[in-house]
């Protein structure tokens, strides 16, 4: 049984409480939650609304600034040369400096260490 996606590990709950807003897809949350030894209820779900062309989270405007991330070395081919672990440290720093808060990948990231860096 997959835990409810709003139940997550203690570390993820702390990151969420601190306001780190790097969003990933719901399937990742479900897989990541199922990999955690224990889960913590982080409280009520935020209220997400669309008003005209604006996304509101708990009544406040939320601006998504995202990238498509496909870490393949120059001249490489996807998926053969896909290297999340090799690129995540540098790329996460660049994304952070650019204010990125949403990351879309072309292939699922199953490496929990890579996911932790992206959080």
mmCIF file of C-alpha atoms in Angstrom:
data_model
loop_
_atom_site.group_PDB
_atom_site.id
_atom_site.type_symbol
_atom_site.label_atom_id
_atom_site.label_comp_id
_atom_site.label_asym_id
_atom_site.label_seq_id
_atom_site.Cartn_x
_atom_site.Cartn_y
_atom_site.Cartn_z
ATOM 1 C CA UNK A 1 0.000 0.000 0.000
ATOM 2 C CA UNK A 2 1.376 3.424 -0.961
ATOM 3 C CA UNK A 3 1.134 6.034 1.840
ATOM 4 C CA UNK A 4 -0.903 9.167 1.283
ATOM 5 C CA UNK A 5 1.344 11.625 -0.631
ATOM 6 C CA UNK A 6 1.053 14.222 2.119
ATOM 7 C CA UNK A 7 2.755 11.884 4.567
ATOM 8 C CA UNK A 8 6.499 12.057 4.139
ATOM 9 C CA UNK A 9 9.725 11.367 5.950
ATOM 10 C CA UNK A 10 10.709 13.499 8.924
ATOM 11 C CA UNK A 11 13.541 15.063 6.895
ATOM 12 C CA UNK A 12 11.143 15.990 4.092
ATOM 13 C CA UNK A 13 8.669 17.411 6.611
ATOM 14 C CA UNK A 14 11.392 19.620 8.091
ATOM 15 C CA UNK A 15 12.408 20.851 4.629
ATOM 16 C CA UNK A 16 8.761 21.641 3.906
ATOM 17 C CA UNK A 17 8.337 23.524 7.194
ATOM 18 C CA UNK A 18 11.458 25.575 6.413
ATOM 19 C CA UNK A 19 9.828 26.714 3.188
ATOM 20 C CA UNK A 20 12.030 24.943 0.653
ATOM 21 C CA UNK A 21 9.644 24.772 -2.272
ATOM 22 C CA UNK A 22 11.328 22.675 -4.932
ATOM 23 C CA UNK A 23 8.398 20.731 -6.351
ATOM 24 C CA UNK A 24 8.522 17.355 -7.989
ATOM 25 C CA UNK A 25 5.815 15.152 -9.366
ATOM 26 C CA UNK A 26 3.239 13.249 -7.315
ATOM 27 C CA UNK A 27 4.528 9.802 -8.417
ATOM 28 C CA UNK A 28 7.916 10.692 -6.915
ATOM 29 C CA UNK A 29 6.279 11.692 -3.628
ATOM 30 C CA UNK A 30 4.462 8.382 -3.508
ATOM 31 C CA UNK A 31 7.601 6.339 -4.296
ATOM 32 C CA UNK A 32 9.765 8.401 -1.934
ATOM 33 C CA UNK A 33 7.195 8.065 0.853
ATOM 34 C CA UNK A 34 7.092 4.316 0.443
ATOM 35 C CA UNK A 35 10.905 4.141 0.726
ATOM 36 C CA UNK A 36 10.969 5.972 4.058
ATOM 37 C CA UNK A 37 11.224 3.902 7.236
ATOM 38 C CA UNK A 38 8.643 6.049 9.043
ATOM 39 C CA UNK A 39 6.274 8.772 8.029
ATOM 40 C CA UNK A 40 5.206 11.995 9.696
ATOM 41 C CA UNK A 41 1.868 13.699 9.197
ATOM 42 C CA UNK A 42 2.762 17.285 8.198
ATOM 43 C CA UNK A 43 -0.709 18.628 8.816
ATOM 44 C CA UNK A 44 -3.458 19.870 6.547
ATOM 45 C CA UNK A 45 -2.955 20.081 2.824
ATOM 46 C CA UNK A 46 -2.379 23.569 1.442
ATOM 47 C CA UNK A 47 -5.297 25.075 -0.445
ATOM 48 C CA UNK A 48 -4.368 25.373 -4.116
ATOM 49 C CA UNK A 49 -6.579 27.517 -6.348
ATOM 50 C CA UNK A 50 -6.464 29.027 -9.810
ATOM 51 C CA UNK A 51 -7.821 32.550 -10.064
ATOM 52 C CA UNK A 52 -7.819 33.692 -13.678
ATOM 53 C CA UNK A 53 -4.241 33.004 -14.779
ATOM 54 C CA UNK A 54 -2.786 33.069 -11.272
ATOM 55 C CA UNK A 55 -1.913 30.094 -9.061
ATOM 56 C CA UNK A 56 -2.672 30.662 -5.381
ATOM 57 C CA UNK A 57 -1.367 28.508 -2.524
ATOM 58 C CA UNK A 58 -3.142 29.219 0.753
ATOM 59 C CA UNK A 59 -4.445 32.450 -0.800
ATOM 60 C CA UNK A 60 -0.984 33.750 -1.741
ATOM 61 C CA UNK A 61 0.310 34.053 -5.327
ATOM 62 C CA UNK A 62 2.713 31.269 -6.227
ATOM 63 C CA UNK A 63 5.052 31.717 -9.162
ATOM 64 C CA UNK A 64 6.402 28.534 -10.726
ATOM 65 C CA UNK A 65 9.830 28.893 -12.236
ATOM 66 C CA UNK A 66 10.845 25.570 -13.674
ATOM 67 C CA UNK A 67 13.222 23.723 -15.926
ATOM 68 C CA UNK A 68 13.299 20.485 -17.862
ATOM 69 C CA UNK A 69 16.367 18.641 -16.548
ATOM 70 C CA UNK A 70 17.984 15.866 -18.579
ATOM 71 C CA UNK A 71 21.578 15.457 -17.350
ATOM 72 C CA UNK A 72 23.418 13.889 -20.273
ATOM 73 C CA UNK A 73 27.043 14.756 -21.083
ATOM 74 C CA UNK A 74 27.734 16.677 -24.268
ATOM 75 C CA UNK A 75 27.578 14.267 -27.198
ATOM 76 C CA UNK A 76 25.796 11.669 -25.065
ATOM 77 C CA UNK A 77 22.470 9.991 -25.710
ATOM 78 C CA UNK A 78 19.422 9.589 -23.537
ATOM 79 C CA UNK A 79 18.839 7.231 -21.746
ATOM 80 C CA UNK A 80 22.182 5.449 -22.191
ATOM 81 C CA UNK A 81 24.301 8.346 -20.894
ATOM 82 C CA UNK A 82 21.846 9.717 -18.330
ATOM 83 C CA UNK A 83 23.838 10.697 -15.221
ATOM 84 C CA UNK A 84 21.710 12.247 -12.463
ATOM 85 C CA UNK A 85 24.324 11.607 -9.766
ATOM 86 C CA UNK A 86 27.164 13.101 -11.814
ATOM 87 C CA UNK A 87 25.377 16.378 -12.540
ATOM 88 C CA UNK A 88 23.110 16.961 -9.531
ATOM 89 C CA UNK A 89 25.516 18.898 -7.262
ATOM 90 C CA UNK A 90 26.479 21.531 -9.834
ATOM 91 C CA UNK A 91 23.083 21.718 -11.524
ATOM 92 C CA UNK A 92 21.161 22.024 -8.225
ATOM 93 C CA UNK A 93 23.362 24.966 -7.238
ATOM 94 C CA UNK A 94 22.743 26.664 -10.597
ATOM 95 C CA UNK A 95 18.992 26.036 -10.300
ATOM 96 C CA UNK A 96 18.969 27.467 -6.785
ATOM 97 C CA UNK A 97 20.808 30.610 -7.855
ATOM 98 C CA UNK A 98 18.329 31.038 -10.716
ATOM 99 C CA UNK A 99 15.358 30.737 -8.336
ATOM 100 C CA UNK A 100 14.085 27.485 -9.843
ATOM 101 C CA UNK A 101 11.336 25.886 -7.747
ATOM 102 C CA UNK A 102 10.060 23.210 -10.160
ATOM 103 C CA UNK A 103 12.054 20.510 -11.952
ATOM 104 C CA UNK A 104 10.720 18.151 -14.635
ATOM 105 C CA UNK A 105 12.786 15.174 -15.713
ATOM 106 C CA UNK A 106 12.361 12.950 -18.742
ATOM 107 C CA UNK A 107 13.091 9.805 -16.730
ATOM 108 C CA UNK A 108 12.211 8.924 -13.147
ATOM 109 C CA UNK A 109 14.874 9.670 -10.524
ATOM 110 C CA UNK A 110 15.082 6.592 -8.331
ATOM 111 C CA UNK A 111 18.304 7.572 -6.516
ATOM 112 C CA UNK A 112 17.271 8.952 -3.116
ATOM 113 C CA UNK A 113 20.632 10.767 -2.719
ATOM 114 C CA UNK A 114 19.958 12.741 -5.912
ATOM 115 C CA UNK A 115 16.444 13.570 -4.704
ATOM 116 C CA UNK A 116 17.824 14.777 -1.366
ATOM 117 C CA UNK A 117 20.204 17.174 -3.129
ATOM 118 C CA UNK A 118 17.346 18.553 -5.216
ATOM 119 C CA UNK A 119 15.218 19.195 -2.120
#
